[in-house]
Short mmCIF file of C-alpha atoms in Angstrom, two decimals:
data_model
loop_
_atom_site.label_atom_id
_atom_site.label_comp_id
_atom_site.label_asym_id
_atom_site.label_seq_id
_atom_site.Cartn_x
_atom_site.Cartn_y
_atom_site.Cartn_z
CA MET A 1 -291.18 93.43 -44.59
CA SER A 2 -294.41 91.31 -45.11
CA PHE A 3 -296.57 94.20 -45.13
CA GLN A 4 -294.45 95.93 -47.74
CA ILE A 5 -294.85 92.77 -49.86
CA LEU A 6 -298.56 92.53 -49.41
CA LEU A 7 -298.91 96.32 -50.30
CA ASN A 8 -296.96 95.92 -53.44
CA VAL A 9 -299.02 92.76 -54.58
CA PHE A 10 -301.98 94.87 -53.59
CA LEU A 11 -300.89 97.85 -55.82
CA ALA A 12 -300.44 95.11 -58.57
CA PHE A 13 -303.87 93.91 -58.32
CA ILE A 14 -305.16 97.50 -58.22
CA TRP A 15 -303.27 98.21 -61.61
CA MET A 16 -305.15 95.00 -62.95
CA PHE A 17 -308.46 96.37 -62.10
CA LEU A 18 -307.68 99.76 -63.27
CA LYS A 19 -306.34 98.46 -66.78
CA ASN A 20 -309.12 95.68 -66.95
CA GLU A 21 -306.81 93.19 -68.04
CA PHE A 22 -306.30 90.20 -65.78
CA ASN A 23 -303.10 88.47 -67.14
CA GLY A 24 -299.49 87.95 -65.82
CA SER A 25 -297.97 90.72 -67.96
CA THR A 26 -300.54 93.36 -66.32
CA PHE A 27 -299.70 92.19 -63.13
CA ILE A 28 -295.97 92.47 -63.49
CA ILE A 29 -296.25 95.73 -64.85
CA GLY A 30 -298.47 96.60 -61.84
CA TYR A 31 -295.79 94.96 -59.52
CA ILE A 32 -292.91 97.10 -61.00
CA LEU A 33 -295.08 100.18 -60.82
CA GLY A 34 -295.97 99.56 -57.28
CA LEU A 35 -292.20 98.98 -56.55
CA GLY A 36 -291.54 102.32 -57.77
CA ILE A 37 -294.37 104.08 -55.72
CA MET A 38 -293.10 102.16 -52.63
CA PHE A 39 -289.65 103.11 -53.25
CA VAL A 40 -290.76 106.89 -53.54
CA PHE A 41 -292.52 106.39 -50.14
CA ARG A 42 -290.11 104.11 -48.39
CA HIS A 43 -289.14 106.85 -45.80
CA PHE A 44 -292.89 106.34 -44.34
CA PHE A 45 -292.31 102.60 -43.40
CA ASN A 46 -290.77 101.48 -40.14
CA ASP A 47 -288.51 98.89 -41.85
CA ARG A 48 -286.07 99.30 -44.62
CA PHE A 49 -287.24 98.56 -48.24
CA TYR A 50 -287.95 94.96 -48.64
CA LEU A 51 -285.84 94.66 -51.82
CA LYS A 52 -282.85 95.33 -49.87
CA ARG A 53 -283.68 92.24 -47.65
CA VAL A 54 -284.55 90.28 -50.62
CA ASN A 55 -281.13 91.17 -52.40
CA ALA A 56 -279.34 90.21 -49.25
CA VAL A 57 -281.19 86.72 -49.27
CA VAL A 58 -280.10 86.06 -52.89
CA LEU A 59 -276.46 87.29 -51.97
CA LEU A 60 -276.43 84.67 -49.13
CA LEU A 61 -277.76 81.83 -51.37
CA LEU A 62 -275.07 82.89 -53.90
CA ILE A 63 -272.40 82.72 -51.19
CA PHE A 64 -273.60 79.45 -50.08
CA ALA A 65 -273.59 78.03 -53.42
CA ARG A 66 -270.11 79.17 -54.07
CA GLU A 67 -268.87 77.87 -50.72
CA LEU A 68 -270.70 74.43 -51.46
CA ILE A 69 -268.81 74.18 -54.76
CA LEU A 70 -265.62 75.06 -53.53
CA SER A 71 -265.79 72.63 -50.52
CA ASN A 72 -266.97 69.87 -52.50
CA ILE A 73 -263.98 70.29 -54.73
CA SER A 74 -261.58 70.30 -51.76
CA VAL A 75 -263.19 67.26 -50.47
CA LEU A 76 -262.96 65.35 -53.73
CA LYS A 77 -259.15 66.36 -54.00
CA ALA A 78 -258.75 65.14 -50.40
CA VAL A 79 -260.67 61.63 -51.22
CA LEU A 80 -258.89 61.10 -54.39
CA LYS A 81 -255.11 61.51 -53.14
CA PRO A 82 -253.38 58.43 -52.59
CA SER A 83 -252.29 59.42 -49.01
CA LEU A 84 -254.57 61.03 -46.59
CA GLU A 85 -252.79 64.34 -45.45
CA MET A 86 -255.55 65.85 -43.38
CA LYS A 87 -255.65 67.57 -40.06
CA PRO A 88 -258.98 67.12 -38.75
CA GLY A 89 -259.93 69.09 -35.53
CA ILE A 90 -262.55 70.93 -33.63
CA PHE A 91 -262.43 74.66 -33.15
CA ALA A 92 -264.50 77.22 -31.25
CA PHE A 93 -266.21 79.90 -33.16
CA GLU A 94 -267.30 83.01 -31.50
CA THR A 95 -270.18 84.62 -33.34
CA VAL A 96 -271.69 88.14 -32.90
CA LEU A 97 -275.27 86.80 -34.00
CA THR A 98 -277.68 87.07 -31.24
CA LYS A 99 -281.11 85.89 -32.64
CA ASP A 100 -282.04 82.31 -32.54
CA TRP A 101 -282.90 82.11 -36.21
CA GLU A 102 -279.62 83.72 -37.45
CA ILE A 103 -277.52 81.14 -35.29
CA THR A 104 -279.81 78.34 -36.69
CA ILE A 105 -279.07 79.55 -40.19
CA LEU A 106 -275.56 79.75 -39.53
CA SER A 107 -275.14 76.47 -38.07
CA ASN A 108 -277.00 74.92 -40.98
CA LEU A 109 -274.99 76.52 -43.59
CA ILE A 110 -271.80 75.50 -41.76
CA THR A 111 -273.12 71.87 -41.55
CA LEU A 112 -274.36 71.67 -45.01
CA THR A 113 -270.95 72.67 -46.43
CA PRO A 114 -268.96 69.38 -46.86
CA GLY A 115 -266.05 68.96 -44.64
CA THR A 116 -267.48 70.89 -41.75
CA LEU A 117 -270.12 70.23 -38.91
CA VAL A 118 -271.43 72.04 -36.11
CA VAL A 119 -270.93 69.76 -33.24
CA GLU A 120 -272.25 71.91 -30.37
CA VAL A 121 -273.67 75.26 -29.56
CA SER A 122 -272.98 76.73 -26.17
CA GLU A 123 -275.64 77.43 -23.63
CA ASP A 124 -275.47 81.26 -24.19
CA ASN A 125 -275.66 80.81 -28.19
CA ARG A 126 -272.35 82.67 -28.54
CA ILE A 127 -269.96 79.99 -29.38
CA LEU A 128 -270.36 77.11 -32.15
CA TYR A 129 -268.03 74.27 -31.68
CA ILE A 130 -267.21 73.26 -35.52
CA HIS A 131 -265.53 70.03 -36.65
CA ALA A 132 -263.55 70.49 -39.82
CA MET A 133 -262.21 67.60 -42.06
CA ASP A 134 -258.87 69.44 -42.73
CA ILE A 135 -258.07 72.36 -40.77
CA ALA A 136 -254.54 73.71 -41.12
CA ASP A 137 -255.06 77.09 -39.86
CA LYS A 138 -257.86 77.67 -37.25
CA ASP A 139 -257.56 81.55 -37.81
CA GLU A 140 -258.10 81.19 -41.28
CA ALA A 141 -261.21 78.97 -40.86
CA VAL A 142 -262.63 81.47 -38.58
CA ASP A 143 -262.11 84.47 -40.80
CA SER A 144 -263.58 82.49 -43.60
CA ILE A 145 -267.01 81.98 -41.77
CA LYS A 146 -267.10 85.41 -40.42
CA ASN A 147 -266.41 86.95 -43.81
CA THR A 148 -268.78 84.83 -45.72
CA PHE A 149 -271.77 83.39 -43.88
CA GLU A 150 -271.84 85.47 -40.71
CA LYS A 151 -271.49 88.74 -42.56
CA ALA A 152 -274.25 87.92 -45.07
CA ILE A 153 -276.71 86.67 -42.22
CA MET A 154 -276.03 90.07 -40.52
CA GLU A 155 -277.16 91.75 -43.78
CA VAL A 156 -280.56 89.86 -43.99
CA GLY A 157 -281.23 90.42 -40.37
CA LYS A 158 -280.99 94.28 -40.46
#
């Protein structure tokens, strides 16, 4: 991926030199033209086209922002209620992610979401032990993490 980004920047600089105009708009036009050239020749690269991975990272950030807002609202509702009707608990989450950076990102995203905290990661990095502030249904919590964070991280790691 980094090779593709560097090649695209290099093509943008070549465009600037060919046009003999050294400003931001010429660089952006060259970058877009470089994207087009690289898209046409994408089959010659070993990795997938880098814009797909950039798109997957942006999607992961949007999913995190949505989950962050929703969990903040639910924590606020729980705090403002006159009676605390929470069911805190710890549950085991078995992940299909294998790389250390993927598990680290998943753990950080879960911990940064209010109301949840990764307490422990197993020795084989397959099971995350998560404390939830209010866990009515364990299966629902596991499915929520699998369908949001884990799925998005797998897309980034492809």
